[in-house]
Coordinates of C-alpha atoms in Angstrom, one line a residue:
Chain A
D1 CA 5.0 -18.1 23.7
G2 CA 1.9 -16.0 23.0
G3 CA 2.0 -13.7 20.0
I4 CA 0.8 -12.8 16.6
T5 CA 1.9 -14.7 13.5
Q6 CA 1.6 -13.0 10.1
S7 CA 2.2 -14.9 6.8
P8 CA 3.6 -14.8 4.3
K9 CA 6.5 -12.5 5.1
Y10 CA 6.8 -11.4 1.5
L11 CA 4.0 -11.4 -1.1
F12 CA 3.8 -10.4 -4.7
R13 CA 0.6 -9.4 -6.5
K14 CA -0.1 -9.3 -10.2
E15 CA -2.3 -6.7 -11.7
G16 CA -6.0 -7.4 -11.2
Q17 CA -5.3 -10.1 -8.6
N18 CA -6.7 -10.3 -5.1
V19 CA -4.3 -11.5 -2.4
T20 CA -5.0 -12.5 1.2
L21 CA -2.7 -11.8 4.2
S22 CA -2.9 -14.1 7.1
C23 CA -3.0 -13.0 10.8
E24 CA -3.3 -15.4 13.7
Q25 CA -3.0 -14.7 17.4
N26 CA -2.8 -17.0 20.5
L27 CA -3.1 -14.2 23.0
N28 CA -6.8 -14.6 23.5
H29 CA -7.3 -11.0 22.7
D30 CA -10.7 -9.7 21.6
A31 CA -9.6 -6.8 19.5
M32 CA -7.6 -7.1 16.3
Y33 CA -6.3 -4.5 13.8
W34 CA -4.8 -4.1 10.4
Y35 CA -2.4 -1.2 9.7
R36 CA -0.6 -0.1 6.6
Q37 CA 2.9 1.3 6.9
D38 CA 4.5 3.3 4.1
P39 CA 8.1 4.8 4.2
G40 CA 8.3 8.0 6.1
Q41 CA 4.7 7.7 7.3
G42 CA 3.0 6.7 10.5
L43 CA 0.8 3.6 10.7
R44 CA -2.6 4.0 9.2
L45 CA -5.6 1.9 10.3
I46 CA -7.3 -0.2 7.6
Y47 CA -9.8 -2.2 9.6
Y48 CA -10.4 -3.2 13.2
S49 CA -12.5 -5.9 14.9
Q50 CA -13.7 -5.8 18.5
I51 CA -15.3 -9.2 18.6
V52 CA -15.9 -12.2 16.3
N53 CA -18.2 -11.6 13.3
D54 CA -17.8 -7.8 13.8
F55 CA -15.4 -5.4 12.1
Q56 CA -15.2 -1.7 11.4
K57 CA -13.6 0.4 8.7
G58 CA -10.5 2.4 9.6
D59 CA -9.2 5.5 7.8
I60 CA -8.1 3.8 4.6
A61 CA -10.4 0.8 4.1
E62 CA -11.1 1.3 0.4
G63 CA -9.7 -1.6 -1.7
Y64 CA -9.4 -3.9 1.3
S65 CA -11.7 -6.4 3.0
V66 CA -11.5 -8.5 6.2
S67 CA -13.3 -11.3 8.0
R68 CA -13.4 -12.4 11.6
E69 CA -14.9 -15.8 11.8
K70 CA -12.7 -17.0 14.7
K71 CA -11.3 -15.0 17.6
E72 CA -7.8 -16.1 16.7
S73 CA -7.8 -15.1 13.0
F74 CA -8.3 -11.8 11.2
P75 CA -7.3 -12.2 7.5
L76 CA -6.9 -9.2 5.2
T77 CA -7.7 -9.3 1.5
V78 CA -6.1 -6.7 -0.7
T79 CA -8.4 -6.5 -3.7
S80 CA -7.7 -5.4 -7.3
A81 CA -9.5 -2.1 -6.4
Q82 CA -6.6 -1.1 -4.2
K83 CA -4.5 0.8 -6.8
N84 CA -1.4 1.3 -4.7
P85 CA -1.0 -1.8 -2.6
T86 CA 2.7 -1.8 -2.2
A87 CA 3.4 -1.4 1.5
F88 CA 4.2 -3.1 4.8
Y89 CA 1.1 -4.5 6.4
L90 CA 0.9 -5.0 10.1
C91 CA -1.6 -6.9 12.2
A92 CA -2.1 -6.1 15.9
S93 CA -4.2 -7.1 18.8
S94 CA -5.4 -5.7 22.1
S95 CA -6.8 -7.1 25.3
T96 CA -8.3 -3.9 26.4
Y97 CA -11.7 -2.7 25.3
G98 CA -11.3 0.5 23.3
G99 CA -7.5 0.5 23.7
Q100 CA -4.4 1.0 21.8
P101 CA -2.8 -1.9 19.9
Q102 CA -0.6 -3.8 22.3
H103 CA 1.0 -6.5 20.3
F104 CA 2.0 -6.5 16.6
G105 CA 3.0 -9.2 14.2
D106 CA 6.2 -8.9 12.2
G107 CA 4.4 -7.8 9.1
T108 CA 3.9 -8.8 5.5
R109 CA 5.6 -6.8 2.7
L110 CA 3.4 -6.7 -0.4
S111 CA 4.8 -5.7 -3.7
I112 CA 3.4 -5.4 -7.2
L113 CA 4.8 -7.6 -10.0
Chain B
Q1 CA -7.2 18.1 14.1
Q2 CA -6.3 14.5 13.6
Q3 CA -2.6 14.9 13.1
V4 CA 0.2 14.0 15.4
K5 CA 3.4 15.8 14.5
Q6 CA 6.6 14.0 15.4
S7 CA 10.2 15.4 15.4
P8 CA 13.0 15.0 14.6
Q9 CA 12.8 12.6 11.7
S10 CA 16.2 11.2 12.5
L11 CA 18.5 11.4 15.5
I12 CA 22.1 10.4 16.2
V13 CA 23.2 10.1 19.8
Q14 CA 26.4 9.0 21.4
K15 CA 26.4 6.0 23.7
G16 CA 25.4 7.1 27.2
G17 CA 23.7 10.3 25.9
I18 CA 20.1 11.3 26.2
S19 CA 17.7 10.8 23.2
I20 CA 14.7 13.1 23.0
I21 CA 11.8 12.7 20.6
N22 CA 8.9 15.2 20.6
C23 CA 5.3 14.9 19.5
A24 CA 2.5 17.4 19.3
Y25 CA -1.2 16.7 18.9
E26 CA -4.2 18.9 18.0
N27 CA -7.3 17.0 19.2
T28 CA -8.0 17.9 22.8
A29 CA -10.2 14.7 23.0
F30 CA -7.1 12.6 23.0
D31 CA -6.4 11.1 26.4
Y32 CA -4.0 8.3 25.9
F33 CA -0.5 8.6 24.4
P34 CA 1.6 5.4 23.8
W35 CA 5.1 5.1 22.3
Y36 CA 6.2 2.2 20.2
Q37 CA 9.7 0.9 19.3
Q38 CA 10.3 -0.8 15.9
F39 CA 13.3 -2.6 14.7
P40 CA 13.9 -3.1 11.0
G41 CA 11.7 -5.8 9.5
K42 CA 9.7 -6.2 12.7
G43 CA 6.4 -5.0 14.0
P44 CA 6.3 -2.2 16.5
A45 CA 6.4 -3.0 20.2
L46 CA 4.5 -1.0 22.8
L47 CA 7.1 0.7 24.9
I48 CA 5.4 3.1 27.4
A49 CA 2.2 5.1 27.6
I50 CA 0.9 8.1 29.5
R51 CA -2.5 9.7 30.4
P52 CA -2.8 13.5 30.6
D53 CA -3.5 13.4 34.4
V54 CA 0.2 12.9 35.0
S55 CA 3.1 15.1 33.8
E56 CA 5.7 12.4 33.7
K57 CA 6.0 8.6 33.6
K58 CA 9.2 6.6 33.9
E59 CA 10.0 3.0 33.1
G60 CA 13.6 2.1 33.4
R61 CA 15.6 4.3 31.1
F62 CA 12.5 5.5 29.2
T63 CA 10.5 8.6 30.4
I64 CA 7.5 10.3 28.9
S65 CA 7.0 14.0 29.7
F66 CA 3.6 15.4 29.1
N67 CA 2.6 19.1 28.7
K68 CA -1.2 19.3 28.5
S69 CA -1.5 23.0 27.9
A70 CA 1.0 22.9 25.0
K71 CA -0.5 19.6 23.7
Q72 CA 2.9 18.1 23.5
F73 CA 4.6 15.0 24.8
S74 CA 8.1 13.7 24.6
L75 CA 10.1 10.5 25.0
H76 CA 13.4 10.7 26.8
I77 CA 15.8 7.7 26.6
M78 CA 18.5 8.1 29.3
D79 CA 21.9 6.5 29.0
S80 CA 21.2 5.6 25.3
Q81 CA 22.7 2.3 24.1
P82 CA 23.4 1.0 20.6
G83 CA 20.6 -1.6 21.2
D84 CA 18.2 1.3 21.4
S85 CA 18.8 2.0 17.7
A86 CA 15.4 1.7 16.2
T87 CA 12.5 3.7 14.9
Y88 CA 10.2 5.2 17.5
F89 CA 6.6 6.2 16.9
C90 CA 4.3 8.2 19.1
A91 CA 0.6 7.8 19.0
A92 CA -2.5 9.5 20.4
G93 CA -6.1 8.4 20.8
S94 CA -9.2 8.6 23.0
S95 CA -10.1 6.0 25.6
G96 CA -12.9 3.8 24.4
T97 CA -12.0 4.1 20.8
Y98 CA -9.8 1.9 18.6
K99 CA -8.6 4.7 16.3
Y100 CA -5.1 5.9 17.3
I101 CA -3.2 8.4 15.2
F102 CA 0.5 7.7 14.8
G103 CA 3.3 10.1 14.3
T104 CA 5.6 9.7 11.3
G105 CA 8.4 8.1 13.3
T106 CA 11.9 9.0 14.4
R107 CA 14.9 6.9 13.3
L108 CA 17.3 6.8 16.2
K109 CA 20.9 5.7 15.9
V110 CA 23.1 5.4 19.0
L111 CA 26.8 5.3 18.2
A112 CA 29.0 2.9 20.2

């Protein structure tokens, strides 16, 4: 079955630590996205990538970094510069050029120790 | 200009009733309006979407109504079922871009 796999499901970060969230897709989609979801708020775009080796900042990119070395993979690093990282992080993909996210993973919940 | 306002925040409907969720946007450049369904602990799933050249789109029990002049669009869930209990998000964006603005979500509970 095609889909998006996010890991881990739960992640804890210590102060000053960088953590990396994994996102893998086997849908052969070109576009991939990272969103942050906070309680009572809509999804907010962190980064997106249209093709391999290319990515663009979304609305809340500060304190985050990404890479896109393979079509299937789009990992997100939450750096120590992100002062409020506690949230539910969602990875998504799209097959359409310039389109809305079509498929989402089941998310990673990040908390601060 | 980038906001999408969604209401109500929560909704309780009896089984078999109609659930109605409303969204309003400000940016007239938006030309694609998807709706997503999210169950607890899961990622959202694309449910249905509409372009402003049509006033209504129906897929099964789900219907989107679109009012371009009022810059509003709504999701109607006919014959609501307990399995429809989830959080629903509207979104708006422009074709050819990857930046979609999401509403704040509506938590729907359908009573058996």
